[in-house]
Every structure is written in structure tokens, then in C-alpha cells.
GROMACS .gro file of N, CA and C in nm:
model
  384
    1MET      N    1  10.373   4.433   5.299
    1MET     CA    2  10.465   4.328   5.341
    1MET      C    3  10.559   4.291   5.228
    2GLY      N    4  10.682   4.258   5.261
    2GLY     CA    5  10.775   4.215   5.159
    2GLY      C    6  10.746   4.071   5.123
    3ASP      N    7  10.817   4.023   5.023
    3ASP     CA    8  10.786   3.888   4.977
    3ASP      C    9  10.907   3.796   4.982
    4ALA      N   10  10.998   3.821   5.077
    4ALA     CA   11  11.110   3.728   5.089
    4ALA      C   12  11.058   3.595   5.140
    5MET      N   13  11.110   3.488   5.084
    5MET     CA   14  11.076   3.356   5.131
    5MET      C   15  11.203   3.289   5.178
    6VAL      N   16  11.185   3.190   5.263
    6VAL     CA   17  11.301   3.120   5.318
    6VAL      C   18  11.279   2.971   5.298
    7ARG      N   19  11.380   2.905   5.244
    7ARG     CA   20  11.375   2.760   5.231
    7ARG      C   21  11.492   2.702   5.308
    8THR      N   22  11.469   2.592   5.379
    8THR     CA   23  11.580   2.531   5.452
    8THR      C   24  11.600   2.387   5.405
    9HIS      N   25  11.724   2.346   5.401
    9HIS     CA   26  11.760   2.209   5.367
    9HIS      C   27  11.855   2.161   5.475
   10ARG      N   28  11.832   2.040   5.526
   10ARG     CA   29  11.918   1.989   5.632
   10ARG      C   30  11.988   1.864   5.584
   11SER      N   31  12.115   1.851   5.620
   11SER     CA   32  12.186   1.728   5.589
   11SER      C   33  12.274   1.691   5.707
   12GLY      N   34  12.297   1.561   5.723
   12GLY     CA   35  12.384   1.514   5.832
   12GLY      C   36  12.311   1.513   5.965
   13GLU      N   37  12.379   1.458   6.064
   13GLU     CA   38  12.320   1.446   6.197
   13GLU      C   39  12.419   1.495   6.302
   14GLY      N   40  12.367   1.540   6.413
   14GLY     CA   41  12.451   1.575   6.527
   14GLY      C   42  12.562   1.672   6.491
   15SER      N   43  12.684   1.637   6.529
   15SER     CA   44  12.795   1.731   6.512
   15SER      C   45  12.834   1.749   6.366
   16ASP      N   46  12.779   1.666   6.278
   16ASP     CA   47  12.809   1.681   6.135
   16ASP      C   48  12.697   1.752   6.062
   17SER      N   49  12.595   1.795   6.135
   17SER     CA   50  12.478   1.846   6.064
   17SER      C   51  12.504   1.984   6.002
   18THR      N   52  12.449   2.000   5.885
   18THR     CA   53  12.456   2.127   5.813
   18THR      C   54  12.315   2.167   5.775
   19ILE      N   55  12.286   2.293   5.794
   19ILE     CA   56  12.158   2.344   5.748
   19ILE      C   57  12.186   2.458   5.651
   20VAL      N   58  12.125   2.449   5.534
   20VAL     CA   59  12.135   2.557   5.437
   20VAL      C   60  12.003   2.632   5.437
   21VAL      N   61  12.012   2.762   5.456
   21VAL     CA   62  11.894   2.847   5.453
   21VAL      C   63  11.904   2.932   5.327
   22GLU      N   64  11.808   2.915   5.240
   22GLU     CA   65  11.809   2.988   5.114
   22GLU      C   66  11.709   3.103   5.125
   23VAL      N   67  11.755   3.223   5.102
   23VAL     CA   68  11.667   3.340   5.111
   23VAL      C   69  11.631   3.382   4.970
   24LEU      N   70  11.501   3.396   4.944
   24LEU     CA   71  11.454   3.433   4.811
   24LEU      C   72  11.386   3.568   4.820
   25GLY      N   73  11.456   3.671   4.778
   25GLY     CA   74  11.398   3.804   4.783
   25GLY      C   75  11.480   3.897   4.871
   26PRO      N   76  11.443   4.023   4.876
   26PRO     CA   77  11.521   4.123   4.950
   26PRO      C   78  11.516   4.099   5.101
   27LEU      N   79  11.624   4.139   5.167
   27LEU     CA   80  11.630   4.131   5.313
   27LEU      C   81  11.621   4.271   5.368
   28GLU      N   82  11.504   4.308   5.413
   28GLU     CA   83  11.483   4.443   5.465
   28GLU      C   84  11.378   4.435   5.575
   29ALA      N   85  11.344   4.551   5.630
   29ALA     CA   86  11.257   4.554   5.749
   29ALA      C   87  11.133   4.467   5.735
   30ALA      N   88  11.069   4.473   5.617
   30ALA     CA   89  10.942   4.402   5.600
   30ALA      C   90  10.959   4.252   5.589
   31THR      N   91  11.082   4.205   5.561
   31THR     CA   92  11.099   4.064   5.528
   31THR      C   93  11.189   3.987   5.624
   32VAL      N   94  11.265   4.056   5.708
   32VAL     CA   95  11.362   3.983   5.790
   32VAL      C   96  11.295   3.897   5.897
   33GLY      N   97  11.173   3.929   5.934
   33GLY     CA   98  11.105   3.852   6.038
   33GLY      C   99  11.097   3.705   6.002
   34ALA      N  100  11.065   3.677   5.876
   34ALA     CA  101  11.052   3.538   5.831
   34ALA      C  102  11.186   3.466   5.844
   35LEU      N  103  11.292   3.531   5.799
   35LEU     CA  104  11.424   3.469   5.806
   35LEU      C  105  11.461   3.443   5.952
   36ARG      N  106  11.444   3.545   6.034
   36ARG     CA  107  11.484   3.535   6.174
   36ARG      C  108  11.409   3.421   6.243
   37SER      N  109  11.278   3.416   6.225
   37SER     CA  110  11.201   3.315   6.299
   37SER      C  111  11.233   3.174   6.249
   38VAL      N  112  11.244   3.156   6.118
   38VAL     CA  113  11.276   3.024   6.065
   38VAL      C  114  11.413   2.978   6.114
   39VAL      N  115  11.511   3.067   6.105
   39VAL     CA  116  11.647   3.028   6.141
   39VAL      C  117  11.661   3.001   6.290
   40LEU      N  118  11.605   3.088   6.373
   40LEU     CA  119  11.620   3.069   6.517
   40LEU      C  120  11.553   2.939   6.561
   41GLU      N  121  11.437   2.911   6.503
   41GLU     CA  122  11.368   2.787   6.535
   41GLU      C  123  11.450   2.666   6.490
   42THR      N  124  11.506   2.676   6.370
   42THR     CA  125  11.586   2.567   6.314
   42THR      C  126  11.710   2.542   6.398
   43VAL      N  127  11.777   2.650   6.437
   43VAL     CA  128  11.899   2.636   6.518
   43VAL      C  129  11.865   2.578   6.654
   44ASP      N  130  11.757   2.625   6.714
   44ASP     CA  131  11.715   2.571   6.844
   44ASP      C  132  11.686   2.422   6.835
   45THR      N  133  11.622   2.381   6.726
   45THR     CA  134  11.579   2.242   6.712
   45THR      C  135  11.695   2.150   6.680
   46TYR      N  136  11.775   2.188   6.582
   46TYR     CA  137  11.877   2.095   6.530
   46TYR      C  138  12.018   2.125   6.578
   47ARG      N  139  12.042   2.245   6.627
   47ARG     CA  140  12.177   2.284   6.671
   47ARG      C  141  12.284   2.243   6.570
   48PRO      N  142  12.273   2.293   6.448
   48PRO     CA  143  12.364   2.246   6.343
   48PRO      C  144  12.508   2.287   6.370
   49HIS      N  145  12.598   2.205   6.321
   49HIS     CA  146  12.741   2.235   6.328
   49HIS      C  147  12.769   2.354   6.236
   50LEU      N  148  12.704   2.354   6.121
   50LEU     CA  149  12.724   2.463   6.024
   50LEU      C  150  12.590   2.511   5.973
   51LEU      N  151  12.571   2.641   5.978
   51LEU     CA  152  12.451   2.704   5.923
   51LEU      C  153  12.497   2.789   5.806
   52THR      N  154  12.453   2.754   5.687
   52THR     CA  155  12.490   2.829   5.568
   52THR      C  156  12.371   2.910   5.521
   53VAL      N  157  12.390   3.039   5.505
   53VAL     CA  158  12.283   3.125   5.456
   53VAL      C  159  12.316   3.160   5.311
   54ASP      N  160  12.232   3.111   5.221
   54ASP     CA  161  12.255   3.130   5.078
   54ASP      C  162  12.183   3.257   5.033
   55LEU      N  163  12.261   3.356   4.989
   55LEU     CA  164  12.203   3.486   4.953
   55LEU      C  165  12.208   3.515   4.804
   56ARG      N  166  12.222   3.411   4.721
   56ARG     CA  167  12.235   3.438   4.577
   56ARG      C  168  12.109   3.501   4.518
   57ARG      N  169  11.995   3.480   4.583
   57ARG     CA  170  11.870   3.536   4.529
   57ARG      C  171  11.823   3.658   4.606
   58VAL      N  172  11.916   3.722   4.676
   58VAL     CA  173  11.882   3.843   4.751
   58VAL      C  174  11.938   3.963   4.676
   59PRO      N  175  11.853   4.037   4.603
   59PRO     CA  176  11.904   4.148   4.524
   59PRO      C  177  11.938   4.270   4.608
   60PHE      N  178  11.875   4.279   4.725
   60PHE     CA  179  11.889   4.401   4.806
   60PHE      C  180  11.886   4.364   4.953
   61MET      N  181  11.965   4.436   5.032
   61MET     CA  182  11.965   4.416   5.176
   61MET      C  183  11.993   4.550   5.241
   62ASP      N  184  11.924   4.579   5.352
   62ASP     CA  185  11.953   4.705   5.422
   62ASP      C  186  12.015   4.675   5.558
   63SER      N  187  12.030   4.778   5.640
   63SER     CA  188  12.099   4.760   5.768
   63SER      C  189  12.025   4.663   5.859
   64ILE      N  190  11.894   4.656   5.845
   64ILE     CA  191  11.818   4.562   5.928
   64ILE      C  192  11.848   4.419   5.885
   65GLY      N  193  11.863   4.399   5.755
   65GLY     CA  194  11.903   4.268   5.705
   65GLY      C  195  12.040   4.228   5.759
   66ILE      N  196  12.132   4.322   5.759
   66ILE     CA  197  12.267   4.296   5.810
   66ILE      C  198  12.261   4.261   5.959
   67GLY      N  199  12.184   4.339   6.034
   67GLY     CA  200  12.169   4.312   6.178
   67GLY      C  201  12.112   4.174   6.204
   68THR      N  202  12.021   4.130   6.117
   68THR     CA  203  11.961   3.998   6.132
   68THR      C  204  12.065   3.889   6.108
   69LEU      N  205  12.151   3.908   6.007
   69LEU     CA  206  12.257   3.810   5.982
   69LEU      C  207  12.351   3.799   6.102
   70VAL      N  208  12.383   3.914   6.160
   70VAL     CA  209  12.471   3.914   6.278
   70VAL      C  210  12.404   3.840   6.394
   71ALA      N  211  12.275   3.864   6.414
   71ALA     CA  212  12.201   3.798   6.522
   71ALA      C  213  12.199   3.647   6.502
   72ILE      N  214  12.181   3.605   6.376
   72ILE     CA  215  12.178   3.462   6.344
   72ILE      C  216  12.316   3.401   6.370
   73ASN      N  217  12.419   3.474   6.332
   73ASN     CA  218  12.555   3.427   6.355
   73ASN      C  219  12.579   3.407   6.506
   74ASN      N  220  12.535   3.503   6.586
   74ASN     CA  221  12.552   3.492   6.731
   74ASN      C  222  12.477   3.371   6.786
   75LYS      N  223  12.358   3.348   6.732
   75LYS     CA  224  12.275   3.236   6.778
   75LYS      C  225  12.344   3.103   6.746
   76ALA      N  226  12.399   3.092   6.626
   76ALA     CA  227  12.467   2.968   6.587
   76ALA      C  228  12.584   2.941   6.681
   77ARG      N  229  12.657   3.046   6.716
   77ARG     CA  230  12.774   3.030   6.802
   77ARG      C  231  12.736   2.989   6.944
   78GLU      N  232  12.617   3.030   6.989
   78GLU     CA  233  12.573   2.991   7.123
   78GLU      C  234  12.578   2.841   7.141
   79PHE      N  235  12.551   2.768   7.033
   79PHE     CA  236  12.545   2.623   7.040
   79PHE      C  237  12.673   2.560   6.988
   80GLY      N  238  12.776   2.640   6.974
   80GLY     CA  239  12.904   2.585   6.930
   80GLY      C  240  12.912   2.562   6.781
   81GLY      N  241  12.814   2.613   6.708
   81GLY     CA  242  12.817   2.599   6.563
   81GLY      C  243  12.877   2.724   6.500
   82ARG      N  244  12.870   2.730   6.370
   82ARG     CA  245  12.912   2.852   6.303
   82ARG      C  246  12.823   2.876   6.183
   83MET      N  247  12.824   2.999   6.139
   83MET     CA  248  12.742   3.037   6.025
   83MET      C  249  12.833   3.088   5.916
   84ASP      N  250  12.800   3.056   5.792
   84ASP     CA  251  12.866   3.126   5.683
   84ASP      C  252  12.764   3.170   5.581
   85VAL      N  253  12.806   3.264   5.499
   85VAL     CA  254  12.720   3.319   5.396
   85VAL      C  255  12.771   3.268   5.262
   86ARG      N  256  12.680   3.219   5.180
   86ARG     CA  257  12.718   3.164   5.052
   86ARG      C  258  12.661   3.248   4.937
   87SER      N  259  12.742   3.268   4.836
   87SER     CA  260  12.699   3.325   4.708
   87SER      C  261  12.619   3.455   4.717
   88PRO      N  262  12.667   3.553   4.794
   88PRO     CA  263  12.589   3.678   4.798
   88PRO      C  264  12.591   3.745   4.663
   89SER      N  265  12.482   3.813   4.630
   89SER     CA  266  12.481   3.894   4.508
   89SER      C  267  12.587   4.003   4.524
   90PRO      N  268  12.632   4.062   4.412
   90PRO     CA  269  12.736   4.167   4.425
   90PRO      C  270  12.695   4.280   4.519
   91PHE      N  271  12.569   4.319   4.515
   91PHE     CA  272  12.523   4.428   4.602
   91PHE      C  273  12.538   4.388   4.749
   92VAL      N  274  12.492   4.268   4.781
   92VAL     CA  275  12.496   4.221   4.920
   92VAL      C  276  12.641   4.202   4.965
   93HIS      N  277  12.724   4.149   4.877
   93HIS     CA  278  12.866   4.128   4.910
   93HIS      C  279  12.931   4.263   4.943
   94ARG      N  280  12.901   4.362   4.862
   94ARG     CA  281  12.958   4.496   4.884
   94ARG      C  282  12.910   4.551   5.019
   95MET      N  283  12.782   4.534   5.050
   95MET     CA  284  12.729   4.582   5.179
   95MET      C  285  12.803   4.516   5.296
   96LEU      N  286  12.827   4.387   5.284
   96LEU     CA  287  12.894   4.316   5.393
   96LEU      C  288  13.039   4.362   5.404
   97GLN      N  289  13.100   4.393   5.291
   97GLN     CA  290  13.239   4.439   5.295
   97GLN      C  291  13.247   4.578   5.358
   98VAL      N  292  13.156   4.665   5.318
   98VAL     CA  293  13.157   4.803   5.370
   98VAL      C  294  13.137   4.802   5.522
   99THR      N  295  13.057   4.707   5.571
   99THR     CA  296  13.030   4.701   5.715
   99THR      C  297  13.131   4.613   5.788
  100GLY      N  298  13.231   4.561   5.716
  100GLY     CA  299  13.338   4.487   5.780
  100GLY      C  300  13.300   4.345   5.822
  101LEU      N  301  13.200   4.288   5.756
  101LEU     CA  302  13.149   4.158   5.800
  101LEU      C  303  13.189   4.041   5.710
  102THR      N  304  13.261   4.070   5.601
  102THR     CA  305  13.292   3.959   5.509
  102THR      C  306  13.368   3.848   5.581
  103GLU      N  307  13.466   3.886   5.660
  103GLU     CA  308  13.548   3.785   5.727
  103GLU      C  309  13.466   3.703   5.826
  104LEU      N  310  13.382   3.773   5.902
  104LEU     CA  311  13.298   3.705   6.001
  104LEU      C  312  13.214   3.596   5.935
  105PHE      N  313  13.166   3.625   5.814
  105PHE     CA  314  13.075   3.532   5.746
  105PHE      C  315  13.148   3.441   5.648
  106GLY      N  316  13.281   3.439   5.654
  106GLY     CA  317  13.356   3.346   5.571
  106GLY      C  318  13.360   3.382   5.424
  107LEU      N  319  13.350   3.511   5.393
  107LEU     CA  320  13.349   3.555   5.253
  107LEU      C  321  13.483   3.618   5.218
  108PRO      N  322  13.524   3.603   5.092
  108PRO     CA  323  13.644   3.674   5.048
  108PRO      C  324  13.615   3.823   5.035
  109GLU      N  325  13.720   3.903   5.040
  109GLU     CA  326  13.704   4.045   5.013
  109GLU      C  327  13.683   4.065   4.863
  110LEU      N  328  13.598   4.157   4.829
  110LEU     CA  329  13.580   4.194   4.688
  110LEU      C  330  13.691   4.290   4.649
  111PRO      N  331  13.742   4.277   4.528
  111PRO     CA  332  13.834   4.382   4.482
  111PRO      C  333  13.761   4.516   4.478
  112GLU      N  334  13.833   4.622   4.502
  112GLU     CA  335  13.770   4.755   4.511
  112GLU      C  336  13.692   4.791   4.385
  113ASP      N  337  13.740   4.742   4.270
  113ASP     CA  338  13.674   4.784   4.145
  113ASP      C  339  13.570   4.681   4.099
  114ALA      N  340  13.533   4.588   4.186
  114ALA     CA  341  13.434   4.489   4.146
  114ALA      C  342  13.302   4.559   4.115
  115PRO      N  343  13.237   4.516   4.010
  115PRO     CA  344  13.108   4.579   3.975
  115PRO      C  345  13.004   4.547   4.082
  116VAL      N  346  12.923   4.644   4.113
  116VAL     CA  347  12.822   4.623   4.217
  116VAL      C  348  12.688   4.591   4.154
  117SER      N  349  12.664   4.638   4.034
  117SER     CA  350  12.542   4.599   3.962
  117SER      C  351  12.571   4.466   3.894
  118GLY      N  352  12.476   4.416   3.820
  118GLY     CA  353  12.498   4.292   3.747
  118GLY      C  354  12.594   4.312   3.632
  119ALA      N  355  12.619   4.435   3.591
  119ALA     CA  356  12.700   4.461   3.473
  119ALA      C  357  12.843   4.417   3.493
  120GLY      N  358  12.897   4.348   3.398
  120GLY     CA  359  13.038   4.314   3.399
  120GLY      C  360  13.072   4.192   3.480
  121VAL      N  361  12.976   4.136   3.551
  121VAL     CA  362  13.007   4.021   3.635
  121VAL      C  363  13.049   3.903   3.550
  122MET      N  364  12.993   3.892   3.430
  122MET     CA  365  13.024   3.776   3.346
  122MET      C  366  13.154   3.794   3.268
  123GLY      N  367  13.211   3.913   3.274
  123GLY     CA  368  13.333   3.938   3.197
  123GLY      C  369  13.448   3.850   3.246
  124LEU      N  370  13.541   3.822   3.159
  124LEU     CA  371  13.656   3.740   3.197
  124LEU      C  372  13.749   3.824   3.283
  125PRO      N  373  13.809   3.761   3.383
  125PRO     CA  374  13.904   3.837   3.467
  125PRO      C  375  14.020   3.888   3.384
  126GLY      N  376  14.060   4.009   3.413
  126GLY     CA  377  14.177   4.065   3.345
  126GLY      C  378  14.147   4.131   3.213
  127LEU      N  379  14.027   4.107   3.160
  127LEU     CA  380  13.993   4.171   3.031
  127LEU      C  381  13.902   4.289   3.059
  128ARG      N  382  13.932   4.403   3.002
  128ARG     CA  383  13.847   4.521   3.024
  128ARG      C  384  13.793   4.570   2.893
   0.00000   0.00000   0.00000
């Protein structure tokens, strides 16, 4: 079994409600079940206006992880809400861009030469 964990934080009420779902660990076949069940239950219960999925601690994601994000996005829309993705790691951001999902999830496009590993991320823009 994978060891992804999911933490949720809720703020606001009714049409102003926001839920942040923080994923800790890789999003892949062994781990997406936890994310899916927590999020679907949360959306059913609170019907948040905005569902934010924080992926800063997700080092790796595969196609099943991507499919799960799409399913969650569809679920949020069923209730008139929306989902966005916050702070994806460079690897995850690249995966979403390659699959054409950055716009759907409210993410900017990465420049083509953006580093995909951790290397160079801290460098100043424009300096090589």
C-alpha cells in the first residue's frame, strides 16, 4: 500500500465555503483511493464553493492520479462549485501541462524550459 495521506481544512459557510485538501505523498494507484473517498465525502457533505487541492507535497503522480483529479473536478462542478490545484511540485505541474489540464485546474502554463526536477527551481529568473 502507498502512504499518501490526506488532510482537509474547511473555512467559510455555504456559498462562501472553501475546502483545502492537502495531499501528502505520491498520487498513484495504491494511494488515490484515500484522496478520492475523503474528497467525495467532503464535497457531498459541505458542497463547497471552492475546493482547493494542494499538491506541494506530492513528488510523483501517474495517470491514475490525474484521472482522480479530473473526477474530483467533475464532482465539485456537479454542485456548482469549482476545484483548483495549488502549488503542484514541478513534476506534477509538468504532468498536468502535458495532459492539457493546467487551465482546467487554474494553473499557469510552465515555460518549456522549466526544470522538472528540484534542480534550478531556486535560481533567480533570467539568470543562467
